[in-house]
Coordinates of C-alpha atoms in Angstrom, one line a residue:
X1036 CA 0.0 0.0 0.0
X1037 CA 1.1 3.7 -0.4
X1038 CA -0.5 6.8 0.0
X1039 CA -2.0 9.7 -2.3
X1040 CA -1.7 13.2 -1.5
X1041 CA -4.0 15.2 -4.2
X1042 CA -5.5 16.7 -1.4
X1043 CA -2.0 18.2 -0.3
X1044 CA -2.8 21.8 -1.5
X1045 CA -6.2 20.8 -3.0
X1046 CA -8.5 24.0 -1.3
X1047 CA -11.3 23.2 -4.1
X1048 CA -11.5 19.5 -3.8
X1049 CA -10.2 18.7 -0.7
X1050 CA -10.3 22.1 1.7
X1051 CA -6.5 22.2 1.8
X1052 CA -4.8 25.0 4.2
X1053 CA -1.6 25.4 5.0
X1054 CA -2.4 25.5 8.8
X1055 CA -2.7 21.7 7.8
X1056 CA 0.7 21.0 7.2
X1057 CA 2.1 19.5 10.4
X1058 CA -0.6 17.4 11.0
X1059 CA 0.0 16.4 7.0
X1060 CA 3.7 15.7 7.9
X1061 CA 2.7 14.2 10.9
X1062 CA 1.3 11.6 8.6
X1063 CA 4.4 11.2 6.3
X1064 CA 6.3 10.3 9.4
X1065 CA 3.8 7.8 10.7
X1066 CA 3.6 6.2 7.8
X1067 CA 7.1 6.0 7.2
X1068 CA 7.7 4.5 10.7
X1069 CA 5.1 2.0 9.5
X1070 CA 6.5 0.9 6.4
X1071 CA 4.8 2.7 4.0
X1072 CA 7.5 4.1 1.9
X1073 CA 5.2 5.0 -1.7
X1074 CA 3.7 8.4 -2.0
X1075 CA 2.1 9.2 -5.0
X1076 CA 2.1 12.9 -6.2
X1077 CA 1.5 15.2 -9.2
X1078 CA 3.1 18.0 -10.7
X1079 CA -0.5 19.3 -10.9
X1080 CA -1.5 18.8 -7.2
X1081 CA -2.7 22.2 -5.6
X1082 CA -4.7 25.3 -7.0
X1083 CA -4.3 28.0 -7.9
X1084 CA -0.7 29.6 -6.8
X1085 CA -0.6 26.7 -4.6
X1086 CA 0.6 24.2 -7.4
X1087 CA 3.0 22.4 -6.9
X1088 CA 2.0 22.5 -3.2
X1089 CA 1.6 18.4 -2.9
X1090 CA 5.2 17.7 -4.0
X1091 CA 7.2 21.0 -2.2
X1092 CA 5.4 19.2 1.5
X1093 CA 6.9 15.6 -0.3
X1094 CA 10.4 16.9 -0.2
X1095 CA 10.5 19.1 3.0
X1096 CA 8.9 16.0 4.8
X1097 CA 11.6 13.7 3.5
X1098 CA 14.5 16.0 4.2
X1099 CA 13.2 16.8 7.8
X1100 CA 12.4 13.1 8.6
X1101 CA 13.8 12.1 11.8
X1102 CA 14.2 8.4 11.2
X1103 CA 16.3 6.0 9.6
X1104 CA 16.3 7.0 6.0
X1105 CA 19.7 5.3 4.7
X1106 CA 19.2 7.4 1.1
X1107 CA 16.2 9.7 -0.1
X1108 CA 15.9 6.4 -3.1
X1109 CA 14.2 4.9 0.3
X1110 CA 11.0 6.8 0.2
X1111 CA 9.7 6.5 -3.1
X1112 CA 7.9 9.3 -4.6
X1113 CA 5.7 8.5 -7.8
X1114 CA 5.0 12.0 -9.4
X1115 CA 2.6 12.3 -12.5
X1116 CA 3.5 14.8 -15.1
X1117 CA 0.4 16.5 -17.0
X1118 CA -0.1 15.9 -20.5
X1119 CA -0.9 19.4 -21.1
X1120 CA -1.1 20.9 -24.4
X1121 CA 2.2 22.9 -24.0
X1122 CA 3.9 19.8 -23.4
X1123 CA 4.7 18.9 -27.5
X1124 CA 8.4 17.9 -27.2
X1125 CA 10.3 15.1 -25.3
X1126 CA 12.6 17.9 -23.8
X1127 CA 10.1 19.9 -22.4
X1128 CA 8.2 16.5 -21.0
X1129 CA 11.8 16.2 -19.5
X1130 CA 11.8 19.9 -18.2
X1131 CA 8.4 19.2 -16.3
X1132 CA 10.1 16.4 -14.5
X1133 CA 13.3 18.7 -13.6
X1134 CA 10.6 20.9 -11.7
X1135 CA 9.4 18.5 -10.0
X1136 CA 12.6 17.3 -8.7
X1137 CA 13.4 21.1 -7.9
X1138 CA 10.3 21.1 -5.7
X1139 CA 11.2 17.7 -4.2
X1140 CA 14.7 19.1 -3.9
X1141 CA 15.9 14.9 -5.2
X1142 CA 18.0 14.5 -7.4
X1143 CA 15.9 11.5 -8.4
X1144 CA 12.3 10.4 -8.8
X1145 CA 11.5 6.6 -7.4
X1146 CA 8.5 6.2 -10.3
X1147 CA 8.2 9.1 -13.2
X1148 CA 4.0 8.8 -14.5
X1149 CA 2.4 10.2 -18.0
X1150 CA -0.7 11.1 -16.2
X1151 CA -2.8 10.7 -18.9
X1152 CA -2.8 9.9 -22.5
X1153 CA -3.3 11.9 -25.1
X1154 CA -3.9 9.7 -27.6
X1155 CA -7.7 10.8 -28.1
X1156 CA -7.8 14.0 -28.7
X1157 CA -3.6 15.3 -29.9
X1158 CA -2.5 11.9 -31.0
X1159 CA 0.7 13.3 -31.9
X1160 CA 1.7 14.5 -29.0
X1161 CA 1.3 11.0 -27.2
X1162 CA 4.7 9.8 -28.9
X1163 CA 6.5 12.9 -27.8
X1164 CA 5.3 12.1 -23.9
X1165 CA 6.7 8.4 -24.5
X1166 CA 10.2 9.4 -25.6
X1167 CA 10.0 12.0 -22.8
X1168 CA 9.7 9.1 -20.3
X1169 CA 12.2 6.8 -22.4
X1170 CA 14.3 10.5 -22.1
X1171 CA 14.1 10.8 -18.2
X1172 CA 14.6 7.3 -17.7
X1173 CA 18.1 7.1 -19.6
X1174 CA 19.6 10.3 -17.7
X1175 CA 18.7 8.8 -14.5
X1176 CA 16.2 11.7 -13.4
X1177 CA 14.1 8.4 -12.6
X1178 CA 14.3 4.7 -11.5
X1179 CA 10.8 3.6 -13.1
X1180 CA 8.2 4.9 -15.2
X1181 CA 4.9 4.4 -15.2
X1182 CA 1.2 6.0 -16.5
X1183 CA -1.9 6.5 -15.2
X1184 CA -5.5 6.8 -16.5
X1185 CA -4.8 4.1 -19.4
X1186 CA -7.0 1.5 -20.8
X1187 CA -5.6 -2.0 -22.1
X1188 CA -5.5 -1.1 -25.6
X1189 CA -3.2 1.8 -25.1
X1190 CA -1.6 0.2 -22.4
X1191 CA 0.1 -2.7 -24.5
X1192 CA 1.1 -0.2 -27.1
X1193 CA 2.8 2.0 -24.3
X1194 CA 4.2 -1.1 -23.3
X1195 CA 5.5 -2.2 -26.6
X1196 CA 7.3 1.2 -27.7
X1197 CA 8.9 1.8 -24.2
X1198 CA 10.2 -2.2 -24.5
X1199 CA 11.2 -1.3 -28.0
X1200 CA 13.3 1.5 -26.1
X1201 CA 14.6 -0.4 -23.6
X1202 CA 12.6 1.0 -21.0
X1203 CA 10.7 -1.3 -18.5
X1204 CA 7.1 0.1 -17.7
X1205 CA 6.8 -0.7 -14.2
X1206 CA 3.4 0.5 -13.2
X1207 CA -0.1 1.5 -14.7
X1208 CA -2.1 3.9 -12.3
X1209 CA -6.3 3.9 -12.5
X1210 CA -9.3 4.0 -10.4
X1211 CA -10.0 0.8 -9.0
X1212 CA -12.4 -0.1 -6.1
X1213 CA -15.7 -1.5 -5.3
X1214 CA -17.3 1.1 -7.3
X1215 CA -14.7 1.1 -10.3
X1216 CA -14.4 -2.6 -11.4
X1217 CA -16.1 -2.6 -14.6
X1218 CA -15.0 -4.7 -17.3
X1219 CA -12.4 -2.3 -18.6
X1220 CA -10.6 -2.3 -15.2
X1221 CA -10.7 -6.1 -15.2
X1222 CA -8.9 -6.4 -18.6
X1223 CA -6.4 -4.1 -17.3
X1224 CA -5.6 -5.2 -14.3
X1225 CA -5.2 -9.3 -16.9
X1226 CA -2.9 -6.9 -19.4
X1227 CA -0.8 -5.8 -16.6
X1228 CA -0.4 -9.3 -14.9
X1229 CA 0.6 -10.9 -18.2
X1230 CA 3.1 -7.5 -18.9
X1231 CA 4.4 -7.7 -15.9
X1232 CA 3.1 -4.4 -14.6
X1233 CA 2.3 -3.5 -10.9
X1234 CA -1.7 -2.0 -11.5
X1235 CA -1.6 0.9 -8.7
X1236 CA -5.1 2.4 -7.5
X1237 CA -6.6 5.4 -7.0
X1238 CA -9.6 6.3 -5.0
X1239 CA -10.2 3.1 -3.5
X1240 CA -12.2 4.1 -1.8
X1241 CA -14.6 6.0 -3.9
X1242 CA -13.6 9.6 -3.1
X1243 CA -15.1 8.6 0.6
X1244 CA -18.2 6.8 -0.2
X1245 CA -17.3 3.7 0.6
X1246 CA -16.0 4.8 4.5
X1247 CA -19.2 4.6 5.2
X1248 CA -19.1 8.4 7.1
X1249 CA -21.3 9.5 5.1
X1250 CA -25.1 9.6 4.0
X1251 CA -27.6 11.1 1.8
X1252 CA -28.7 13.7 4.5
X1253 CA -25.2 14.4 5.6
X1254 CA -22.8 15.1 2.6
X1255 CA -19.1 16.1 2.0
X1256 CA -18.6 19.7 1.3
X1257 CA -17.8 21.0 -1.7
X1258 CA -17.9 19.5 -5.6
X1259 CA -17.8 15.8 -4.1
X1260 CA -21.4 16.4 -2.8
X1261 CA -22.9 17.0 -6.3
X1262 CA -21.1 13.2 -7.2
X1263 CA -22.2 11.7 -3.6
X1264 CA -26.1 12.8 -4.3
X1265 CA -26.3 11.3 -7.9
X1266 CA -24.0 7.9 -6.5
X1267 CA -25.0 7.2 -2.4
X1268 CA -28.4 6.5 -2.4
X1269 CA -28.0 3.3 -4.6
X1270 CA -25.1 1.8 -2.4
X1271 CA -27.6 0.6 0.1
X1272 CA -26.5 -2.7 -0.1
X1273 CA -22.9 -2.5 -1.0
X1274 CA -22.2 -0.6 2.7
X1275 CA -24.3 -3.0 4.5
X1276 CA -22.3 -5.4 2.9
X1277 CA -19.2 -3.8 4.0
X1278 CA -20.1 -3.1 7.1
X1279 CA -20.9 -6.5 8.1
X1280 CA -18.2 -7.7 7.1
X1281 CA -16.0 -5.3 8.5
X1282 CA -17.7 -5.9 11.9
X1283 CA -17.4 -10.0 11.8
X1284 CA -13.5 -8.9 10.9
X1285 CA -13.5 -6.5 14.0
X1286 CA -12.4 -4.0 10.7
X1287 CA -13.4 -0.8 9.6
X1288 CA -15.5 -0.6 6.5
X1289 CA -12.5 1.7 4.8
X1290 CA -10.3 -1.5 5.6
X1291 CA -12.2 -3.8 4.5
X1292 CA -12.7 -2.0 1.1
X1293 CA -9.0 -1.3 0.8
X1294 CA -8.0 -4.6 1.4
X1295 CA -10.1 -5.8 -1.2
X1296 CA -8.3 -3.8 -3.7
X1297 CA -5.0 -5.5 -1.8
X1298 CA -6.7 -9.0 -2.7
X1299 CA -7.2 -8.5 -6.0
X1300 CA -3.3 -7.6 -6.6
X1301 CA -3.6 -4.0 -6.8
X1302 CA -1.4 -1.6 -4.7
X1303 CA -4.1 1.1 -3.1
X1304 CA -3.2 4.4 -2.7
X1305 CA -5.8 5.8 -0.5
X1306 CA -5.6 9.4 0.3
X1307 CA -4.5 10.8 4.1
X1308 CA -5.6 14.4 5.2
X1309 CA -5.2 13.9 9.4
X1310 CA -3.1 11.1 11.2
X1311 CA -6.7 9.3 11.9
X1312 CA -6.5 8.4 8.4
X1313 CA -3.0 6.8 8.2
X1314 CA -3.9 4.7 11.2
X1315 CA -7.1 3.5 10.1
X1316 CA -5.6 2.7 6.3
X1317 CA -2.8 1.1 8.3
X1318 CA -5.4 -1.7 9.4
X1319 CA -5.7 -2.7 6.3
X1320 CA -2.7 -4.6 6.2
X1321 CA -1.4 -8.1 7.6
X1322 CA -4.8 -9.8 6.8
X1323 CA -6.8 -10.7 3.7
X1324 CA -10.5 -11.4 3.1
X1325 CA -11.8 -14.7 2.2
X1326 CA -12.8 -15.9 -1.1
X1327 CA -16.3 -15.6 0.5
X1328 CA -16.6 -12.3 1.0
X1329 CA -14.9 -11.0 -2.3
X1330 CA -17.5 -12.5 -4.2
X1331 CA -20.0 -11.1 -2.0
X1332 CA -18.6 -8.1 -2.1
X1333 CA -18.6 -7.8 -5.6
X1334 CA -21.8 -9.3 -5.9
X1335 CA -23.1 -6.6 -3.8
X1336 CA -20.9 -3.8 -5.8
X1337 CA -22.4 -5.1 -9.0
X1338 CA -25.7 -5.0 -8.4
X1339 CA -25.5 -1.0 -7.0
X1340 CA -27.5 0.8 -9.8
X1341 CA -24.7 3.8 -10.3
X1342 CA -20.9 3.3 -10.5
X1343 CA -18.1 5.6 -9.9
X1344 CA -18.1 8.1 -13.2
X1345 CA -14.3 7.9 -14.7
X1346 CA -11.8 9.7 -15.2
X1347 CA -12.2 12.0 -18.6
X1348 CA -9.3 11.7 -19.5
X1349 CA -9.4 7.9 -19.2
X1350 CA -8.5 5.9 -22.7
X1351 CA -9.6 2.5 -24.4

């Protein structure tokens, strides 16, 4: 398991202030001390003149860590770089990765990401983003690269060019939970296990639906609650499932919906605001769910009338 941190500077989304910032570090350390060592970032995390925020708190965290870091290659930091449409060369895909590393103050990024692929709407520039990866890659700025928000079909060919390159592509980053396993993430997650690829994912747990916290007369503040109105109400069953489940496990329903994504072979990245968080996602580790209750898990997630809406920028 690692850790997201979109909502590190997030004040639309997530109701980032800076006043939150030791309690935010008091969760790197805490999960460091626990053996959580993957944080996954963005070049793009934090409005307005707060971007950048997510991955500046990364690298002060790590260099103020009191605790036995041997070699800053020992927390690894997976940073996605935006596809935006200024982006149209390998050098300056390369450039956005030298920022990052100047915010993270490293000298080296544990996993570099495409965060999304441009292959429906600027096809051209897609190729330019690859040799960009294949570009940081060879100079060392990074030890892996990976994507995000990539179907199967894209996926392979990604695969296929990078291999052609000699570049490994270690990871493929995409929304994957109880409310995001449609047939598209299945095949994924089949195309990364026969690639080789570690599937990492996001929002597992539904941008907070599936905690359980919350209901349709009491609602997260903010954009989420236009999502949670439209979604909640048809998840009756799905968080009964959960939570019975969670209670025979003496779990948390958050737990036992994260460690599903753990049983399926994905790494989760749930997101941590307050150190409450990190210790409840920390008890999702050192046990698994049965057979059992996957399937009725899944059953129950199946049968839920709405599903999680995806990411736009999400390919075939």
């Amino acid at each position: 398991m690692g850790f997201g941190t979109w909502a590190w500077g997030n004040q639309l989304l997530w109701g980032y202030q800076e006043s939150m910032d030791s309690e935010l570090q008091e969760c790197f350390n805490l999960a460091l001390r626990n053996g959580i060592n993957l944080f996954d970032t963005a070049d793009s995390y934090g409005t307005g003149n707060l971007n950048g925020q997510s991955e500046r708190l990364l690298g002060r965290f790590i260099r103020e860590f009191e605790g036995p870091i041997k070699s800053p290659d020992d927390v690894v930091i997976a940073t996605k770089f935006a596809a935006y449409p200024w982006r149209l060369t390998s050098g300056q895909f390369v450039g956005a990765c030298k920022s990052s590393l100047e915010r993270l103050q490293l000298d080296r990024l544990g996993i570099g990401q495409l965060h999304w692929s441009t292959a429906n709407y600027a096809p051209l520039q897609e190729r330019a983003l690859w040799d960009g990866l294949v570009e940081m890659y060879d100079k060392g700025l990074v030890r892996a690269v990976g994507v995000s928000n990539y179907g199967p079909k894209q996926l392979v060919k990604i695969h296929s060019y990078l291999a052609s390159k000699g570049v490994p592509l270690s990871s493929a980053q995409v929304q994957f939970s109880l409310l995001s396993m449609g047939d598209e993430q299945m095949e994924l997650k089949t195309v990364c296990d026969s690639l080789g690829i570690r599937l990492i994912a996001y929002s597992p747990l539904g941008l907070g639906m599936l905690t359980g916290k919350y209901e349709a007369s009491s609602l997260p503040k903010g954009p989420r609650s236009v999502l949670f109105r439209q979604i909640l109400p048809g998840l009756e069953s799905l968080l009964s499932c959960l939570r019975r489940i969670a209670e025979k496990k003496g779990k948390t329903m958050s737990q036992v919906a994260i460690n599903w994504c753990i049983c399926k072979g994905a790494i989760p990245i749930p997101g941590v605001k307050t150190v409450r968080h990190v210790e409840e996602n920390l008890g999702a580790l050192g046990w698994r769910l049965s057979p059992a209750e996957i399937s009725e898990l899944e059953s129950a997630a199946m049968a839920a009338p709405k599903k999680m809406i995806q990411n736009v920028f999400q390919t075939a």
